[in-house]
Tab-separated table of N, CA, C and O in Angstrom:
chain	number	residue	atom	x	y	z
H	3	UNK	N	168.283	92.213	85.733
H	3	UNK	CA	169.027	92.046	84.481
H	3	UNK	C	168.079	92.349	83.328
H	3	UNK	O	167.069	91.712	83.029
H	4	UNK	N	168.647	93.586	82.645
H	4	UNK	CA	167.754	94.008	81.253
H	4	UNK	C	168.173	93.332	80.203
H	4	UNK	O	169.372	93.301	79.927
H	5	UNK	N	166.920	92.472	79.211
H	5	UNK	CA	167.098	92.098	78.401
H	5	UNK	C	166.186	92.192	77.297
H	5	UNK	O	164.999	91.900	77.442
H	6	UNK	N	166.596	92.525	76.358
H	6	UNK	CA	165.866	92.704	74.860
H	6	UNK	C	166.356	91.439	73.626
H	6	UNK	O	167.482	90.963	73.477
H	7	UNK	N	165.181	91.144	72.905
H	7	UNK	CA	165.268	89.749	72.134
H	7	UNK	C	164.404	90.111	70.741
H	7	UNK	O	163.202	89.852	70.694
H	8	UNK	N	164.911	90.556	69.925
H	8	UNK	CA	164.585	90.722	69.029
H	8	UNK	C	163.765	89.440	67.497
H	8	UNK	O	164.358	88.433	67.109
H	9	UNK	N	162.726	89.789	67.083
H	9	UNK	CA	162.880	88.513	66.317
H	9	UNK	C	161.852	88.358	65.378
H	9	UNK	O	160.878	88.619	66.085
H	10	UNK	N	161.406	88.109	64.257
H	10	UNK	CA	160.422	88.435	63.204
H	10	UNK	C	161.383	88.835	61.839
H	10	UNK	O	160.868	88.994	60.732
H	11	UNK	N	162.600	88.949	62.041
H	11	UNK	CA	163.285	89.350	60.653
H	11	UNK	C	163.304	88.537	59.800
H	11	UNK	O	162.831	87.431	60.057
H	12	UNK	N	163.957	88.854	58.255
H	12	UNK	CA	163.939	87.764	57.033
H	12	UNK	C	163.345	88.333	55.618
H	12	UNK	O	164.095	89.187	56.091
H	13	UNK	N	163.083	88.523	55.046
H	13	UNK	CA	163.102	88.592	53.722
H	13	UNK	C	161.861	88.768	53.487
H	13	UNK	O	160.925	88.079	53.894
H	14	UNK	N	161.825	89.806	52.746
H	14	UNK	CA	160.122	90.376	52.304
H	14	UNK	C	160.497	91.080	50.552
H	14	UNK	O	161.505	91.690	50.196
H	15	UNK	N	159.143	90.666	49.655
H	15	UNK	CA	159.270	91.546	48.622
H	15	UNK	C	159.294	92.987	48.876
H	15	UNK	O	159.025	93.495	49.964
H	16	UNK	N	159.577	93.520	47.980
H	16	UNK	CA	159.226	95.214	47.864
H	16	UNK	C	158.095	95.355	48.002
H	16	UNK	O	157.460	94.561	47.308
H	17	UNK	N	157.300	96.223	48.776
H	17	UNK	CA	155.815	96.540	48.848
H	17	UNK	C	155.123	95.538	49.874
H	17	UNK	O	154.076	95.879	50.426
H	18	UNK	N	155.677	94.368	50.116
H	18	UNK	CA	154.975	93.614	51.516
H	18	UNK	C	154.832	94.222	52.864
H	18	UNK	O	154.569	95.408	53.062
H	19	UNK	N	155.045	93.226	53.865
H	19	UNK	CA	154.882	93.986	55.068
H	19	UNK	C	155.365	93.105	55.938
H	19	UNK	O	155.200	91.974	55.480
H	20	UNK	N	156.013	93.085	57.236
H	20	UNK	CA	156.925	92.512	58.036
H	20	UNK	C	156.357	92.892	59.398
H	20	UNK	O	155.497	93.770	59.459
H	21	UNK	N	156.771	92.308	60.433
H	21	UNK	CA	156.422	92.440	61.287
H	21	UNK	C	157.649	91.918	62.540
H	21	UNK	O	157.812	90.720	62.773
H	22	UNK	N	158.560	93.163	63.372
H	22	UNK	CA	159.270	92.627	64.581
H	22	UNK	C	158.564	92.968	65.684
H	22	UNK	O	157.705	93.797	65.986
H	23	UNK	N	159.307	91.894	66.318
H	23	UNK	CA	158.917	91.907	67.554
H	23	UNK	C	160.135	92.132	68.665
H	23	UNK	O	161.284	91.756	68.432
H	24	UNK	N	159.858	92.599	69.540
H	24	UNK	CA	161.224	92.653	70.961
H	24	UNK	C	160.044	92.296	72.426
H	24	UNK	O	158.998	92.749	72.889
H	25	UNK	N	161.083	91.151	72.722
H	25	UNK	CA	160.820	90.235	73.882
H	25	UNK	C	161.659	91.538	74.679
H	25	UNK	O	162.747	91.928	74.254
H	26	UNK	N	160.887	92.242	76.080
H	26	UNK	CA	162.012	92.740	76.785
H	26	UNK	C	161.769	92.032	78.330
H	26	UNK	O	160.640	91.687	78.679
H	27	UNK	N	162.868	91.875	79.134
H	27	UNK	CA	162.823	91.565	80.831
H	27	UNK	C	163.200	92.094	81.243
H	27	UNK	O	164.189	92.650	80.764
H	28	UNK	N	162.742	92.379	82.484
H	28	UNK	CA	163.720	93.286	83.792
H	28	UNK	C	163.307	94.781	83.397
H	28	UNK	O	164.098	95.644	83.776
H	29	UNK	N	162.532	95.074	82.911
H	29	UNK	CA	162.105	96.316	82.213
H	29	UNK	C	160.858	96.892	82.350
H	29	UNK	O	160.290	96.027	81.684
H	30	UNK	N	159.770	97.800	82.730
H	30	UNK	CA	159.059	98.330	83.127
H	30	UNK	C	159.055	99.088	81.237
H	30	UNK	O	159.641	100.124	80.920
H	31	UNK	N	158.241	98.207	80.297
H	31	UNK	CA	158.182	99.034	78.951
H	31	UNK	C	157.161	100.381	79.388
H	31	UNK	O	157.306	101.459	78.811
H	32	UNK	N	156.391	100.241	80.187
H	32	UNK	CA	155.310	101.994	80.311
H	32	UNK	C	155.720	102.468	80.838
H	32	UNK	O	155.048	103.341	81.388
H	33	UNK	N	157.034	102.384	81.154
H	33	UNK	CA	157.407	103.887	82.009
H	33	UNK	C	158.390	104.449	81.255
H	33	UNK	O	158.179	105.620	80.937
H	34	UNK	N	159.305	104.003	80.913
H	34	UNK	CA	160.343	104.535	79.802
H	34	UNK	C	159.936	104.575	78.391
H	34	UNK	O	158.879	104.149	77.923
H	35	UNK	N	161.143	105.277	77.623
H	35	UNK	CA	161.505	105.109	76.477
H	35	UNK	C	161.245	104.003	75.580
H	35	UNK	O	161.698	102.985	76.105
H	36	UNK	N	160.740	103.764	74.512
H	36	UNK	CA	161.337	102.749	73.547
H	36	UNK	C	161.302	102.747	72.678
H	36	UNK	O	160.332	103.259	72.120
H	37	UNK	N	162.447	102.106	71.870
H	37	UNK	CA	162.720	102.461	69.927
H	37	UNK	C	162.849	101.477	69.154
H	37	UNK	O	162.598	100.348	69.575
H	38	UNK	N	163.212	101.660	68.035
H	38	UNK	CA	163.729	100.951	67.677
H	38	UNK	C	164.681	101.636	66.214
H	38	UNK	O	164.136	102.348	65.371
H	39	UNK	N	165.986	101.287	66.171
H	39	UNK	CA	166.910	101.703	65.283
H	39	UNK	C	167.761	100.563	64.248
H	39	UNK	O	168.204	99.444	64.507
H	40	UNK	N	167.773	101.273	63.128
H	40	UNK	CA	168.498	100.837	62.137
H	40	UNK	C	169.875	100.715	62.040
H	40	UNK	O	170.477	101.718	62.424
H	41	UNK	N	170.804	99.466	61.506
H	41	UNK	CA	171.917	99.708	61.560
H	41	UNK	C	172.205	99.000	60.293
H	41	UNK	O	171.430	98.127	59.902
H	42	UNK	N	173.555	99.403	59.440
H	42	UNK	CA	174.043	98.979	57.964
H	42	UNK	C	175.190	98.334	58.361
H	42	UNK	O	175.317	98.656	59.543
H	43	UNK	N	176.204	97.525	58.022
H	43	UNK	CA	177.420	97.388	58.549
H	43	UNK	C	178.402	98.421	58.148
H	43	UNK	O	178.516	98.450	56.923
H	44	UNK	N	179.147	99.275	58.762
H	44	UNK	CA	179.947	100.344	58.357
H	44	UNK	C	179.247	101.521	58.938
H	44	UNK	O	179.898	102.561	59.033
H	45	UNK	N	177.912	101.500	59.371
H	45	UNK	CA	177.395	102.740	59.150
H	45	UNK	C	177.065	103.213	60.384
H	45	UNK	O	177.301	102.437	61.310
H	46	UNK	N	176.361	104.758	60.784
H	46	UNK	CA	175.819	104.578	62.005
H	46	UNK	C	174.874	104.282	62.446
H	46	UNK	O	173.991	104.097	61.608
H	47	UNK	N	174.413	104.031	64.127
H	47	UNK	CA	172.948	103.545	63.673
H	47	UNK	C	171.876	104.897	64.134
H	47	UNK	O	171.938	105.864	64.893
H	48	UNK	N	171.264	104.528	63.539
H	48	UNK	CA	170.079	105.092	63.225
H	48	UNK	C	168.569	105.095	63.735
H	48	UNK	O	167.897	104.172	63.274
H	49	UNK	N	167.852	106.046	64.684
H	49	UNK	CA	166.780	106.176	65.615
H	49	UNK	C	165.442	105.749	63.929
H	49	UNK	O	165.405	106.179	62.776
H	50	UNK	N	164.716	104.885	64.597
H	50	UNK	CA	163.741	104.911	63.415
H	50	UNK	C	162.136	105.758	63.935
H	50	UNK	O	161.432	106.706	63.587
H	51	UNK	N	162.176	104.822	64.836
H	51	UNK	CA	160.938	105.284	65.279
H	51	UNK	C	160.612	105.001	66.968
H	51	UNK	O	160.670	103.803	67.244
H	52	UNK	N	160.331	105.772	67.960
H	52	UNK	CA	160.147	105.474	69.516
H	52	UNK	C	158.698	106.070	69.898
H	52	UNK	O	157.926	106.901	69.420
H	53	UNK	N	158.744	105.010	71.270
H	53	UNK	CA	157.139	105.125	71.806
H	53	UNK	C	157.540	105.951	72.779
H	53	UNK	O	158.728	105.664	72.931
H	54	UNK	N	157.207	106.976	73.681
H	54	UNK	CA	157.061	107.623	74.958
H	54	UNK	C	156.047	107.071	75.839
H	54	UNK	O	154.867	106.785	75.639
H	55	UNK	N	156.823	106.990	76.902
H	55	UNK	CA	155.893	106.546	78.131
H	55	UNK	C	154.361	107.284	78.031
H	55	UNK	O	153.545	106.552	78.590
H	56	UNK	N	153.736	108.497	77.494
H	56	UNK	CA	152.679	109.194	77.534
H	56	UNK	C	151.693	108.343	76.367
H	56	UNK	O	150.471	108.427	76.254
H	57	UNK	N	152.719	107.441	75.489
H	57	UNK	CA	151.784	106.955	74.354
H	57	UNK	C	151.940	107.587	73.229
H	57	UNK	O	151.386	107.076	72.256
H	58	UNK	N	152.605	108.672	73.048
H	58	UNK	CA	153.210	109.433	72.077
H	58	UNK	C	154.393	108.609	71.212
H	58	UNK	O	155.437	108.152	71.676
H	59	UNK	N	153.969	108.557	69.946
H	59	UNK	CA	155.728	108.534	68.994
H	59	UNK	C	156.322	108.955	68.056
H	59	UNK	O	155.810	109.334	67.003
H	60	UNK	N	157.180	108.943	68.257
H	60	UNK	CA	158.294	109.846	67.396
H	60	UNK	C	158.808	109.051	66.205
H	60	UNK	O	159.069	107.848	66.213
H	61	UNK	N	158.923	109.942	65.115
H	61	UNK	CA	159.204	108.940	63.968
H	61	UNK	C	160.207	110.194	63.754
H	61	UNK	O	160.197	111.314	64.266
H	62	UNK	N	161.573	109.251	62.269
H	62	UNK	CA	162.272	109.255	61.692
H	62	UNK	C	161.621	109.838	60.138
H	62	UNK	O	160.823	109.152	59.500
H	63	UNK	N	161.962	110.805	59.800
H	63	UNK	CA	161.455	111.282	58.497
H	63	UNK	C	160.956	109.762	57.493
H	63	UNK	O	159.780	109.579	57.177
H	64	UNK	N	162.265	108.639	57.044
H	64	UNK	CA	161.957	107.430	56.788
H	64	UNK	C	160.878	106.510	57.222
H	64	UNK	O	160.371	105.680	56.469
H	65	UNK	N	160.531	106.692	58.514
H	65	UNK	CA	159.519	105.728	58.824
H	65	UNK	C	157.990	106.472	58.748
H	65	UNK	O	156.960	105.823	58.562
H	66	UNK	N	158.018	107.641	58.888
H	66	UNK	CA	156.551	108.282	58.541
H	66	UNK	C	155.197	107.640	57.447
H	66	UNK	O	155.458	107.708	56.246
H	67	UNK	N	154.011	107.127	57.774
H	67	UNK	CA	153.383	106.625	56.986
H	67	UNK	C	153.833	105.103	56.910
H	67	UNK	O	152.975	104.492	56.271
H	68	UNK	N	154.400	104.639	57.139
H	68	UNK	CA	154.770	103.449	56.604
H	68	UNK	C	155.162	102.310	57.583
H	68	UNK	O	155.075	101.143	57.202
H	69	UNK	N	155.645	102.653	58.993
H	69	UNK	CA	156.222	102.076	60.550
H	69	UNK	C	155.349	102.171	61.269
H	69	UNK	O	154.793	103.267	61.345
H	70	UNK	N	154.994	101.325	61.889
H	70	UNK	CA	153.840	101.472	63.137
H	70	UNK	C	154.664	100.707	64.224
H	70	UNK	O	155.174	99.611	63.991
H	71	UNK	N	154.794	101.557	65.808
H	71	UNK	CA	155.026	100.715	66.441
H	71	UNK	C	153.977	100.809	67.633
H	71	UNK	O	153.442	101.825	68.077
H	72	UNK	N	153.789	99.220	68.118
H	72	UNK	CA	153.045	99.311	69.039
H	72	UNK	C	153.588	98.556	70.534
H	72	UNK	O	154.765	98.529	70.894
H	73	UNK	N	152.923	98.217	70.963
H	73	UNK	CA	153.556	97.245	72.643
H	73	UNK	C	152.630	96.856	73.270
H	73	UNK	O	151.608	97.496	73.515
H	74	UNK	N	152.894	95.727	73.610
H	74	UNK	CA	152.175	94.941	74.603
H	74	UNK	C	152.722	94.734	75.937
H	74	UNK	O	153.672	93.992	76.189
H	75	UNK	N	151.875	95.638	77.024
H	75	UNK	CA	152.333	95.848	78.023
H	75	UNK	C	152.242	94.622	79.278
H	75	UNK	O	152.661	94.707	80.432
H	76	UNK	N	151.651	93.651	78.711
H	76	UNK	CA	151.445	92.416	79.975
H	76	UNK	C	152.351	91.672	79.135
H	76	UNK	O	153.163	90.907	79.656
H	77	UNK	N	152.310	91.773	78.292
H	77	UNK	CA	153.549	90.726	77.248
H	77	UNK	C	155.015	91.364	77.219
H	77	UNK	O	155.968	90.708	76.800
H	78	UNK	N	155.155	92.736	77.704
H	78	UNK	CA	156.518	93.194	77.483
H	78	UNK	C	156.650	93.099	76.767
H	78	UNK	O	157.760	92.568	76.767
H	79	UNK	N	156.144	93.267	75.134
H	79	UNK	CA	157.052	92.746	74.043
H	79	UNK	C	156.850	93.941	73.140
H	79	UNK	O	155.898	94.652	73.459
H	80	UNK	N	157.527	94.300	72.109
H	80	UNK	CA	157.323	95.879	71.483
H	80	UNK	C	157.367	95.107	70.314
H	80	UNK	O	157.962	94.035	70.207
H	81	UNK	N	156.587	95.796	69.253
H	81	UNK	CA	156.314	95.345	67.982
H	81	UNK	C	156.835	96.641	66.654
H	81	UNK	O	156.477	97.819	66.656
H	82	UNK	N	157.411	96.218	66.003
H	82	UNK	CA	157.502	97.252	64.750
H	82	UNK	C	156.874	96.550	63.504
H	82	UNK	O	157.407	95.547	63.030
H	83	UNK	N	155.514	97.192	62.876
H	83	UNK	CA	155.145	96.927	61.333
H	83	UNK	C	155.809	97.640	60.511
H	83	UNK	O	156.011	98.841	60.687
H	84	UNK	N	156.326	96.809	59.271
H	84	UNK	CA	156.983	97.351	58.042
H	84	UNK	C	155.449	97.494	57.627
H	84	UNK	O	154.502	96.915	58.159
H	85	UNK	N	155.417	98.222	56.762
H	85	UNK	CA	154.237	98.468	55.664
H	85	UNK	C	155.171	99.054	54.129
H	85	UNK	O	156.223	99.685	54.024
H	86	UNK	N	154.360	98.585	53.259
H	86	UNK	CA	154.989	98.608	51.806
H	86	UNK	C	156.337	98.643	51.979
H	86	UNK	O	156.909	99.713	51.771
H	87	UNK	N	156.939	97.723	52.307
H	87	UNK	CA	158.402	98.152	52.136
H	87	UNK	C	159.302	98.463	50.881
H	87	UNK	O	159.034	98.288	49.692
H	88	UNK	N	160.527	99.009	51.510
H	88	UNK	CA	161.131	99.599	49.995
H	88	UNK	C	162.402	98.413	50.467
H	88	UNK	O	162.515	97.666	51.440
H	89	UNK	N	163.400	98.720	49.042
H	89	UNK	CA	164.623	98.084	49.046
H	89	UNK	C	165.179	99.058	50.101
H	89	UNK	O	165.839	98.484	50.968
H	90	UNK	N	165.066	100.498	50.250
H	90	UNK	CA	166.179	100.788	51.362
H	90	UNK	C	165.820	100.601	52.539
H	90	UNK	O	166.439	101.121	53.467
H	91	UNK	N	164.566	99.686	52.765
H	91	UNK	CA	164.346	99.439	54.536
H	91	UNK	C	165.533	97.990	55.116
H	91	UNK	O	165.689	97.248	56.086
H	92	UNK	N	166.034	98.226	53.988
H	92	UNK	CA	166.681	96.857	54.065
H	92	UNK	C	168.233	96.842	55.127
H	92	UNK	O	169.355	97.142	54.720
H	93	UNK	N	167.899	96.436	56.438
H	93	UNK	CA	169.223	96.516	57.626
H	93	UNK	C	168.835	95.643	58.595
H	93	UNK	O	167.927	94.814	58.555
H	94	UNK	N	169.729	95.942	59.616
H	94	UNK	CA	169.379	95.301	60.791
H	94	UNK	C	168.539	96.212	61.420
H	94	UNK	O	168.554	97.421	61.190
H	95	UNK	N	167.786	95.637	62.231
H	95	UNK	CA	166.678	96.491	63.034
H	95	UNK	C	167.289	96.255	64.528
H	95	UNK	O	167.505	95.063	64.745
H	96	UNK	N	167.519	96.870	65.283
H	96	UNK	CA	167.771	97.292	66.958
H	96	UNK	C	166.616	97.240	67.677
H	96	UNK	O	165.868	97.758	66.848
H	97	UNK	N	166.065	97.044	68.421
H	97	UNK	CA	165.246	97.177	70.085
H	97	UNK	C	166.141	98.366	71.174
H	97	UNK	O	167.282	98.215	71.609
H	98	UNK	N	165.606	99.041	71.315
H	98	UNK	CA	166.522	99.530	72.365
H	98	UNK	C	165.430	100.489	74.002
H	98	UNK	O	164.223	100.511	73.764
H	99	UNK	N	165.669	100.879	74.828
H	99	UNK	CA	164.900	101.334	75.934
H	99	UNK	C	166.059	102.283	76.651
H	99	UNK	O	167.284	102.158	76.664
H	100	UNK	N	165.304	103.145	77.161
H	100	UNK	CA	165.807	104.145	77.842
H	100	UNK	C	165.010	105.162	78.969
H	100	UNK	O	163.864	104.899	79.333
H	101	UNK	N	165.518	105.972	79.312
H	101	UNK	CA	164.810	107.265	80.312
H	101	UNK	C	164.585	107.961	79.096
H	101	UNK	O	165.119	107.920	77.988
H	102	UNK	N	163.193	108.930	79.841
H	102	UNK	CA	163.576	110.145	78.975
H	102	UNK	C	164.220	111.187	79.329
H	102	UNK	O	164.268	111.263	80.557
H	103	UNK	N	164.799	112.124	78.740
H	103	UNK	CA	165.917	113.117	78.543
H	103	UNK	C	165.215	114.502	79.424
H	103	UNK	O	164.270	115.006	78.816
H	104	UNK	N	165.416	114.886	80.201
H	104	UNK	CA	165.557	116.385	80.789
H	104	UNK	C	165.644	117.483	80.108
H	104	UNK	O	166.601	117.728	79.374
H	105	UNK	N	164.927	118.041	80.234
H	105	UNK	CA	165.279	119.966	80.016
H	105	UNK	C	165.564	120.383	80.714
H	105	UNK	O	164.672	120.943	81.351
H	106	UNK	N	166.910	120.515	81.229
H	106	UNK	CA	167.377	121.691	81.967
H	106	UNK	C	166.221	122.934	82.490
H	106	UNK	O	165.678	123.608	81.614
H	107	UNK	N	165.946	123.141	83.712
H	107	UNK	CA	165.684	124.027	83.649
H	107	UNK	C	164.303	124.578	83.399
H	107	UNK	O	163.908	125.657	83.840
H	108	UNK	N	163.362	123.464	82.400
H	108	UNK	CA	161.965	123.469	82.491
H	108	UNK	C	160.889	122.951	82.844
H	108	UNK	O	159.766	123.393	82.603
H	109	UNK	N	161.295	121.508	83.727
H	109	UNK	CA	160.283	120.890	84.011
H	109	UNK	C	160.013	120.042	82.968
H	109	UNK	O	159.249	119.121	83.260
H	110	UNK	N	160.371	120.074	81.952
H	110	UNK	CA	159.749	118.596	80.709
H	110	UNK	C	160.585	117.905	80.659
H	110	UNK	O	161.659	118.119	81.222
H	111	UNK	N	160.295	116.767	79.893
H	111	UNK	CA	161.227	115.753	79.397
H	111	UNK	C	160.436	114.984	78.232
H	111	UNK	O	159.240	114.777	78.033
H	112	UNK	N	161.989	114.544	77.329
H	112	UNK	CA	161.225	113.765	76.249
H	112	UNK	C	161.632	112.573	75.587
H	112	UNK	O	162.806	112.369	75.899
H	113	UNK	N	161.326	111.931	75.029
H	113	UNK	CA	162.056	110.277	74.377
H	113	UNK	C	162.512	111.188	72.959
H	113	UNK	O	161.833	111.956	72.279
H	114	UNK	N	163.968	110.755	72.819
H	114	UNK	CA	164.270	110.991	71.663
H	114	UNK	C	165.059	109.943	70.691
H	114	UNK	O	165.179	108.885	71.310
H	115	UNK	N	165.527	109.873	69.639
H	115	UNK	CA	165.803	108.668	68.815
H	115	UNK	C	167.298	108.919	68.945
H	115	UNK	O	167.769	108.620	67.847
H	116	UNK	N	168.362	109.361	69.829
H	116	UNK	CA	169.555	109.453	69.351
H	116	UNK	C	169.927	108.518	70.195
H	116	UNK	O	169.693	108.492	71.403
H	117	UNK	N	170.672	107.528	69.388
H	117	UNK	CA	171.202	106.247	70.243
H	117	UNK	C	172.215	106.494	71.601
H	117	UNK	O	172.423	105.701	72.519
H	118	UNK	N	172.789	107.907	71.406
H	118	UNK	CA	173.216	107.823	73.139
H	118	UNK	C	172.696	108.206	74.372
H	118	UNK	O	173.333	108.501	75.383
H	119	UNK	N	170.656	108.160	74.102
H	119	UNK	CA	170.050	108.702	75.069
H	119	UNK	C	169.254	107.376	75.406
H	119	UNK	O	168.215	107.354	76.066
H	120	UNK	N	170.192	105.747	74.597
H	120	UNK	CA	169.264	104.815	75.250
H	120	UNK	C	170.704	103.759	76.101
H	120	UNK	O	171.881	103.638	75.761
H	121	UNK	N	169.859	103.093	77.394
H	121	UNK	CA	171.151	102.389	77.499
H	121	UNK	C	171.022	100.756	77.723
H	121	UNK	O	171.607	99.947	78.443
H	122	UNK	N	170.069	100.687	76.842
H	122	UNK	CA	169.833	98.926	77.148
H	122	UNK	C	169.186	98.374	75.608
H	122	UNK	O	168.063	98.601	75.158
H	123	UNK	N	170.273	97.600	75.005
H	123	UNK	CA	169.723	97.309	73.369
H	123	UNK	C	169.986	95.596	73.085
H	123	UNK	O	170.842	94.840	73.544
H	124	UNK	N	168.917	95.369	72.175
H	124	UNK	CA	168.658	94.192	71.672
H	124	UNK	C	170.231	93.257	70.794
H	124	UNK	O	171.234	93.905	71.095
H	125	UNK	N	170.479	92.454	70.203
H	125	UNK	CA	171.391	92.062	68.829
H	125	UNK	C	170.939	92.149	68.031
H	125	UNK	O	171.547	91.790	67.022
H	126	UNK	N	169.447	92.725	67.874
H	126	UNK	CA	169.412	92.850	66.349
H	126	UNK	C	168.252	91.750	65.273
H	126	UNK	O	168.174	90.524	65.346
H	127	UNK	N	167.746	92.343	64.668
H	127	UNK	CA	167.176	91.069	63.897
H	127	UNK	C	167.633	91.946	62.099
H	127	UNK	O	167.765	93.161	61.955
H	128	UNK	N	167.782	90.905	60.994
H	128	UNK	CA	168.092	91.276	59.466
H	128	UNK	C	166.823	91.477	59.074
H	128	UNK	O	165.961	90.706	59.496
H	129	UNK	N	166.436	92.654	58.107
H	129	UNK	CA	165.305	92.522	57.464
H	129	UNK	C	166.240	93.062	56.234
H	129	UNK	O	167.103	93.941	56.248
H	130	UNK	N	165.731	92.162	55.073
H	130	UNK	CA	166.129	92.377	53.625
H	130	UNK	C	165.154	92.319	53.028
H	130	UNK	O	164.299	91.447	53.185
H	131	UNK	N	165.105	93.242	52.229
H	131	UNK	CA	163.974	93.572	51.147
H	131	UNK	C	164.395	93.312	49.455
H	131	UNK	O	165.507	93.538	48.977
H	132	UNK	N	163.426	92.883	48.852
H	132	UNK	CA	164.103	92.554	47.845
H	132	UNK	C	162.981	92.455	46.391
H	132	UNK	O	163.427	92.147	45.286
């Protein structure tokens, strides 16, 4: 049974810095995928930033410079740093894990941020900026 637990959200000035965390179980975090995505109410959600099993990550034009994610692999637990935050970092933050994605045809594969290439996600933690 896969489970993700999100938790570190809450209220930061503009320009502070935050820090989530995702508790995951039943999950092997170094071998797969992992992200973490934004969601607004109404809106869609949104890939921010993911780790690849190689140690590689992929960022979201938005999170460049400013998102760090890291993981603790005996702890299972995945971490996202806010750094200087703005008013628009302001949503719910997602946990989510997955495979990575196939190339047809070439032998590679890769972690990507589009939420229908993950299939096991957190509820969420609020971060409001203000």
């Amino acid at each position: 049974h896969v489970q993700l637990v999100e938790s570190g959200g809450g209220s930061v000035q503009a320009g502070g810095s935050l820090r989530l965390s995702c508790a995951v179980r039943g999950y092997t975090i170094s071998s797969y995928c992992m992200a973490w995505f934004r969601q607004a109410p109404g809106k869609e959600r949104e890939g921010v930033i993911a780790l690849d099993s190689d140690g590689s990550t992929i960022y979201a034009e938005s999170a460049k410079g400013r998102f760090t994610f890291s993981k603790d692999n005996v702890k299972t637990t995945l971490y996202l740093q806010i750094h200087s935050a703005k008013l628009e970092d302001t949503d719910m933050y997602i946990c989510a894990a997955g495979r990575r994605q196939v190339v047809a045809g070439t032998g590679t594969s890769y972690c990507s941020l589009k939420p229908y290439d993950f299939n096991y996600w957190g509820q969420g933690t609020q971060v409001t900026v203000s």
